[in-house]
PDB file of C-alpha atoms in Angstrom:
ATOM      1  CA  MET A   1     -16.391  17.664  13.681  1.00  0.00           C
ATOM      2  CA  PHE A   2     -16.081  18.246   9.941  1.00  0.00           C
ATOM      3  CA  VAL A   3     -15.519  21.813   8.790  1.00  0.00           C
ATOM      4  CA  GLU A   4     -16.208  22.538   5.107  1.00  0.00           C
ATOM      5  CA  PRO A   5     -13.024  23.855   3.472  1.00  0.00           C
ATOM      6  CA  PRO A   6     -13.142  27.346   1.977  1.00  0.00           C
ATOM      7  CA  PRO A   7     -13.672  27.648  -1.779  1.00  0.00           C
ATOM      8  CA  LEU A   8     -10.552  27.185  -3.862  1.00  0.00           C
ATOM      9  CA  ALA A   9     -10.058  28.594  -7.319  1.00  0.00           C
ATOM     10  CA  VAL A  10      -7.408  27.447  -9.744  1.00  0.00           C
ATOM     11  CA  ILE A  11      -6.126  28.862 -13.044  1.00  0.00           C
ATOM     12  CA  LEU A  12      -4.045  26.714 -15.340  1.00  0.00           C
ATOM     13  CA  ALA A  13      -1.512  28.710 -17.355  1.00  0.00           C
ATOM     14  CA  VAL A  14      -1.238  27.979 -21.069  1.00  0.00           C
ATOM     15  CA  PRO A  15       0.143  29.760 -24.132  1.00  0.00           C
ATOM     16  CA  GLN A  16      -1.614  32.813 -25.595  1.00  0.00           C
ATOM     17  CA  GLY A  17      -4.175  32.345 -28.342  1.00  0.00           C
ATOM     18  CA  MET A  18      -6.245  29.740 -26.550  1.00  0.00           C
ATOM     19  CA  SER A  19      -9.834  30.144 -25.417  1.00  0.00           C
ATOM     20  CA  SER A  20     -11.019  29.380 -21.923  1.00  0.00           C
ATOM     21  CA  ALA A  21     -13.990  27.654 -20.405  1.00  0.00           C
ATOM     22  CA  ILE A  22     -15.072  27.688 -16.789  1.00  0.00           C
ATOM     23  CA  ASN A  23     -15.753  24.338 -15.164  1.00  0.00           C
ATOM     24  CA  THR A  24     -17.608  24.495 -11.841  1.00  0.00           C
ATOM     25  CA  TRP A  25     -17.329  21.695  -9.289  1.00  0.00           C
ATOM     26  CA  THR A  26     -19.867  21.718  -6.483  1.00  0.00           C
ATOM     27  CA  ASP A  27     -18.096  19.529  -3.909  1.00  0.00           C
ATOM     28  CA  HIS A  28     -15.768  22.272  -2.720  1.00  0.00           C
ATOM     29  CA  SER A  29     -16.916  25.214  -4.877  1.00  0.00           C
ATOM     30  CA  ILE A  30     -13.834  24.830  -7.041  1.00  0.00           C
ATOM     31  CA  TYR A  31     -13.703  27.015 -10.122  1.00  0.00           C
ATOM     32  CA  VAL A  32     -11.180  25.956 -12.716  1.00  0.00           C
ATOM     33  CA  GLU A  33     -10.325  28.045 -15.740  1.00  0.00           C
ATOM     34  CA  ARG A  34      -9.272  25.386 -18.216  1.00  0.00           C
ATOM     35  CA  GLN A  35      -7.607  26.560 -21.377  1.00  0.00           C
ATOM     36  CA  GLN A  36      -8.660  24.673 -24.522  1.00  0.00           C
ATOM     37  CA  PRO A  37      -6.996  24.827 -27.950  1.00  0.00           C
ATOM     38  CA  GLU A  38      -9.231  26.247 -30.680  1.00  0.00           C
ATOM     39  CA  THR A  39      -8.906  23.278 -33.005  1.00  0.00           C
ATOM     40  CA  SER A  40     -11.056  20.303 -33.862  1.00  0.00           C
ATOM     41  CA  GLU A  41      -7.937  18.105 -33.765  1.00  0.00           C
ATOM     42  CA  ARG A  42      -7.642  18.437 -29.979  1.00  0.00           C
ATOM     43  CA  LYS A  43      -7.738  15.142 -28.078  1.00  0.00           C
ATOM     44  CA  THR A  44     -11.066  14.781 -26.325  1.00  0.00           C
ATOM     45  CA  SER A  45     -10.429  11.719 -24.204  1.00  0.00           C
ATOM     46  CA  ASN A  46     -11.653  11.907 -20.641  1.00  0.00           C
ATOM     47  CA  PRO A  47      -9.339  10.048 -18.280  1.00  0.00           C
ATOM     48  CA  SER A  48     -11.925  10.206 -15.513  1.00  0.00           C
ATOM     49  CA  ASN A  49     -14.112   7.906 -17.594  1.00  0.00           C
ATOM     50  CA  SER A  50     -11.420   5.669 -19.071  1.00  0.00           C
ATOM     51  CA  PHE A  51      -9.482   5.037 -15.838  1.00  0.00           C
ATOM     52  CA  THR A  52     -10.645   3.778 -12.489  1.00  0.00           C
ATOM     53  CA  SER A  53      -9.267   5.534  -9.461  1.00  0.00           C
ATOM     54  CA  ASN A  54      -6.794   3.875  -7.102  1.00  0.00           C
ATOM     55  CA  ILE A  55      -7.974   6.086  -4.228  1.00  0.00           C
ATOM     56  CA  PRO A  56     -10.119   4.036  -1.815  1.00  0.00           C
ATOM     57  CA  GLY A  57     -13.411   5.564  -0.701  1.00  0.00           C
ATOM     58  CA  ASN A  58     -15.114   8.470  -2.392  1.00  0.00           C
ATOM     59  CA  ILE A  59     -13.213  10.979  -4.480  1.00  0.00           C
ATOM     60  CA  SER A  60     -14.756  14.324  -3.589  1.00  0.00           C
ATOM     61  CA  SER A  61     -12.979  16.443  -6.172  1.00  0.00           C
ATOM     62  CA  GLN A  62     -11.343  16.111  -9.529  1.00  0.00           C
ATOM     63  CA  HIS A  63     -10.396  18.619 -12.163  1.00  0.00           C
ATOM     64  CA  LYS A  64      -8.333  18.902 -15.287  1.00  0.00           C
ATOM     65  CA  SER A  65      -4.722  19.910 -14.886  1.00  0.00           C
ATOM     66  CA  GLU A  66      -1.481  20.037 -16.798  1.00  0.00           C
ATOM     67  CA  ILE A  67       1.695  18.178 -15.912  1.00  0.00           C
ATOM     68  CA  SER A  68       5.038  17.650 -17.617  1.00  0.00           C
ATOM     69  CA  GLY A  69       8.399  16.095 -16.944  1.00  0.00           C
ATOM     70  CA  ALA A  70      11.852  15.326 -18.244  1.00  0.00           C
ATOM     71  CA  GLY A  71      14.437  12.889 -16.952  1.00  0.00           C
ATOM     72  CA  LYS A  72      13.744  12.323 -13.269  1.00  0.00           C
ATOM     73  CA  ASN A  73      11.731  15.538 -12.649  1.00  0.00           C
ATOM     74  CA  PHE A  74       8.077  16.560 -13.066  1.00  0.00           C
ATOM     75  CA  ASP A  75       5.998  19.685 -12.354  1.00  0.00           C
ATOM     76  CA  CYS A  76       2.327  20.633 -12.051  1.00  0.00           C
ATOM     77  CA  TYR A  77       1.354  24.331 -11.510  1.00  0.00           C
ATOM     78  CA  PHE A  78      -1.798  26.069 -10.247  1.00  0.00           C
ATOM     79  CA  LYS A  79      -2.684  29.714  -9.484  1.00  0.00           C
ATOM     80  CA  LEU A  80      -5.235  30.601  -6.817  1.00  0.00           C
ATOM     81  CA  LEU A  81      -7.885  33.072  -8.034  1.00  0.00           C
ATOM     82  CA  GLU A  82      -8.505  34.667  -4.647  1.00  0.00           C
ATOM     83  CA  GLU A  83      -4.751  35.208  -4.215  1.00  0.00           C
ATOM     84  CA  PRO A  84      -3.564  36.524  -7.612  1.00  0.00           C
ATOM     85  CA  GLU A  85       0.056  36.715  -6.475  1.00  0.00           C
ATOM     86  CA  SER A  86       0.197  33.195  -5.034  1.00  0.00           C
ATOM     87  CA  ARG A  87       1.086  30.031  -6.892  1.00  0.00           C
ATOM     88  CA  VAL A  88       0.571  26.398  -5.918  1.00  0.00           C
ATOM     89  CA  GLU A  89       2.846  23.818  -7.453  1.00  0.00           C
ATOM     90  CA  PHE A  90       3.353  20.095  -7.055  1.00  0.00           C
ATOM     91  CA  ARG A  91       6.960  19.286  -7.887  1.00  0.00           C
ATOM     92  CA  GLY A  92       8.653  15.926  -7.668  1.00  0.00           C
ATOM     93  CA  ASN A  93      11.175  13.460  -8.930  1.00  0.00           C
ATOM     94  CA  PHE A  94      11.212   9.864 -10.026  1.00  0.00           C
ATOM     95  CA  ASP A  95      13.738   7.214  -9.064  1.00  0.00           C
ATOM     96  CA  GLN A  96      13.777   6.274 -12.775  1.00  0.00           C
ATOM     97  CA  SER A  97      14.633   8.479 -15.747  1.00  0.00           C
ATOM     98  CA  VAL A  98      11.784   9.101 -18.212  1.00  0.00           C
ATOM     99  CA  GLU A  99      12.049  10.802 -21.608  1.00  0.00           C
ATOM    100  CA  ASN A 100      10.398  14.243 -22.033  1.00  0.00           C
ATOM    101  CA  TRP A 101       6.609  14.068 -21.679  1.00  0.00           C
ATOM    102  CA  GLN A 102       3.647  16.409 -21.259  1.00  0.00           C
ATOM    103  CA  SER A 103      -0.069  16.096 -20.625  1.00  0.00           C
ATOM    104  CA  ASP A 104      -2.522  18.917 -21.256  1.00  0.00           C
ATOM    105  CA  ASP A 105      -5.349  16.448 -20.642  1.00  0.00           C
ATOM    106  CA  ALA A 106      -4.688  15.215 -17.107  1.00  0.00           C
ATOM    107  CA  TRP A 107      -6.997  14.872 -14.116  1.00  0.00           C
ATOM    108  CA  LEU A 108      -6.006  15.584 -10.529  1.00  0.00           C
ATOM    109  CA  LYS A 109      -8.222  13.492  -8.215  1.00  0.00           C
ATOM    110  CA  TYR A 110      -8.353  13.928  -4.435  1.00  0.00           C
ATOM    111  CA  ARG A 111     -10.714  13.648  -1.467  1.00  0.00           C
ATOM    112  CA  ASN A 112     -10.171  16.988   0.280  1.00  0.00           C
ATOM    113  CA  VAL A 113      -8.389  20.156  -0.812  1.00  0.00           C
ATOM    114  CA  ARG A 114      -6.787  20.312   2.649  1.00  0.00           C
ATOM    115  CA  ASP A 115      -4.885  17.112   1.771  1.00  0.00           C
ATOM    116  CA  LEU A 116      -2.931  18.911  -0.959  1.00  0.00           C
ATOM    117  CA  VAL A 117      -0.081  20.055   1.294  1.00  0.00           C
ATOM    118  CA  GLY A 118       3.323  18.694   2.235  1.00  0.00           C
ATOM    119  CA  ALA A 119       5.317  15.729   0.989  1.00  0.00           C
ATOM    120  CA  TYR A 120       3.944  12.653  -0.798  1.00  0.00           C
ATOM    121  CA  ASP A 121       5.489   9.423  -2.060  1.00  0.00           C
ATOM    122  CA  ILE A 122       4.401   7.622  -5.193  1.00  0.00           C
ATOM    123  CA  ASP A 123       2.227   4.795  -3.880  1.00  0.00           C
ATOM    124  CA  THR A 124       3.870   1.423  -4.541  1.00  0.00           C
ATOM    125  CA  GLU A 125       1.298  -0.704  -2.656  1.00  0.00           C
ATOM    126  CA  ASP A 126      -0.969  -1.343  -5.664  1.00  0.00           C
ATOM    127  CA  GLU A 127       0.978  -3.929  -7.662  1.00  0.00           C
ATOM    128  CA  GLU A 128      -1.925  -4.482 -10.098  1.00  0.00           C
ATOM    129  CA  SER A 129      -2.005  -0.821 -11.168  1.00  0.00           C
ATOM    130  CA  PRO A 130       1.409   0.773 -10.529  1.00  0.00           C
ATOM    131  CA  SER A 131       2.243   4.400 -11.284  1.00  0.00           C
ATOM    132  CA  TYR A 132       3.662   4.908 -14.765  1.00  0.00           C
ATOM    133  CA  ILE A 133       4.401   7.349 -17.594  1.00  0.00           C
ATOM    134  CA  GLY A 134       3.837   6.386 -21.267  1.00  0.00           C
ATOM    135  CA  ALA A 135       3.615   5.310 -23.921  1.00  0.00           C
ATOM    136  CA  ASP A 136       0.348   7.254 -24.510  1.00  0.00           C
ATOM    137  CA  ASP A 137      -0.927   7.965 -20.995  1.00  0.00           C
ATOM    138  CA  LEU A 138       0.081   8.363 -17.349  1.00  0.00           C
ATOM    139  CA  ARG A 139      -1.065   7.385 -13.874  1.00  0.00           C
ATOM    140  CA  LEU A 140       0.647   8.735 -10.777  1.00  0.00           C
ATOM    141  CA  SER A 141      -0.807   7.710  -7.392  1.00  0.00           C
ATOM    142  CA  PHE A 142       0.540   9.469  -4.296  1.00  0.00           C
ATOM    143  CA  GLU A 143       0.207   8.891  -0.550  1.00  0.00           C
ATOM    144  CA  ASN A 144       1.577  10.828   2.429  1.00  0.00           C
ATOM    145  CA  GLN A 145       2.572   9.506   5.865  1.00  0.00           C
ATOM    146  CA  GLU A 146      -0.927  10.197   7.221  1.00  0.00           C
ATOM    147  CA  GLY A 147      -2.443   7.968   4.522  1.00  0.00           C
ATOM    148  CA  GLU A 148      -3.996  10.822   2.511  1.00  0.00           C
ATOM    149  CA  GLN A 149      -3.969  10.125  -1.217  1.00  0.00           C
ATOM    150  CA  PHE A 150      -4.357  11.841  -4.571  1.00  0.00           C
ATOM    151  CA  GLU A 151      -3.636  10.817  -8.122  1.00  0.00           C
ATOM    152  CA  ILE A 152      -2.982  12.332 -11.499  1.00  0.00           C
ATOM    153  CA  ILE A 153      -4.130  10.432 -14.587  1.00  0.00           C
ATOM    154  CA  GLY A 154      -4.195  11.532 -18.187  1.00  0.00           C
ATOM    155  CA  THR A 155      -3.328  11.270 -21.837  1.00  0.00           C
ATOM    156  CA  LEU A 156       0.094  12.335 -23.099  1.00  0.00           C
ATOM    157  CA  LYS A 157       0.193  15.183 -25.604  1.00  0.00           C
ATOM    158  CA  ASN A 158       2.686  13.198 -27.715  1.00  0.00           C
ATOM    159  CA  SER A 159       3.482   9.506 -27.374  1.00  0.00           C
ATOM    160  CA  ILE A 160       6.828   8.500 -25.916  1.00  0.00           C
ATOM    161  CA  SER A 161       8.795   5.393 -26.869  1.00  0.00           C
ATOM    162  CA  GLU A 162       7.895   3.190 -23.892  1.00  0.00           C
ATOM    163  CA  ARG A 163       5.845   2.858 -20.728  1.00  0.00           C
ATOM    164  CA  THR A 164       7.961   3.271 -17.591  1.00  0.00           C
ATOM    165  CA  THR A 165       6.774   2.180 -14.140  1.00  0.00           C
ATOM    166  CA  VAL A 166       7.879   4.901 -11.713  1.00  0.00           C
ATOM    167  CA  THR A 167       8.542   5.385  -8.022  1.00  0.00           C
ATOM    168  CA  GLY A 168       9.563   8.611  -6.330  1.00  0.00           C
ATOM    169  CA  GLN A 169       8.213  11.531  -4.345  1.00  0.00           C
ATOM    170  CA  GLY A 170       6.890  15.074  -4.580  1.00  0.00           C
ATOM    171  CA  VAL A 171       5.865  18.057  -2.492  1.00  0.00           C
ATOM    172  CA  TRP A 172       3.129  20.706  -2.654  1.00  0.00           C
ATOM    173  CA  ILE A 173       4.645  24.200  -2.735  1.00  0.00           C
ATOM    174  CA  THR A 174       2.844  27.519  -2.134  1.00  0.00           C
ATOM    175  CA  GLN A 175       4.557  30.746  -3.149  1.00  0.00           C
ATOM    176  CA  VAL A 176       3.174  34.192  -2.318  1.00  0.00           C
TER     177      VAL A 176
END
């Protein structure tokens, strides 16, 4: 029996002086406050249109997110609206070292919000479209031991010198 997950709300933290827009997603009543720079020079690419998903089956939810990394580490942070003191974070590390990178224009794609818990490995099964960072974009596909998957795709804020195929792991963390 399928039970509809409760609504989830996410706030992405960004520097002061930026305006916000509310994006509403109907699949799981997800409300995302996405901070946008107030400049016409902002990149407007939409990774959800320019990339195909590696997740088999239907993707039920996707929303913009921010992710950054340096060396072998990367972080992605979210705050839950209904729990103002709680924070959800996906933190991980690569087996390879990658120069400093950041994406303010990334998409987190997943099937069910209940899948966003626990440990995940970077999926290495898809040899035609491996996970990578750079030179101008990123694709990170993750899978846990139960076979649940999600991915993060996006455009880098600033180009880095080379594209690096990555392997590694990460974990969803909730702090109250």
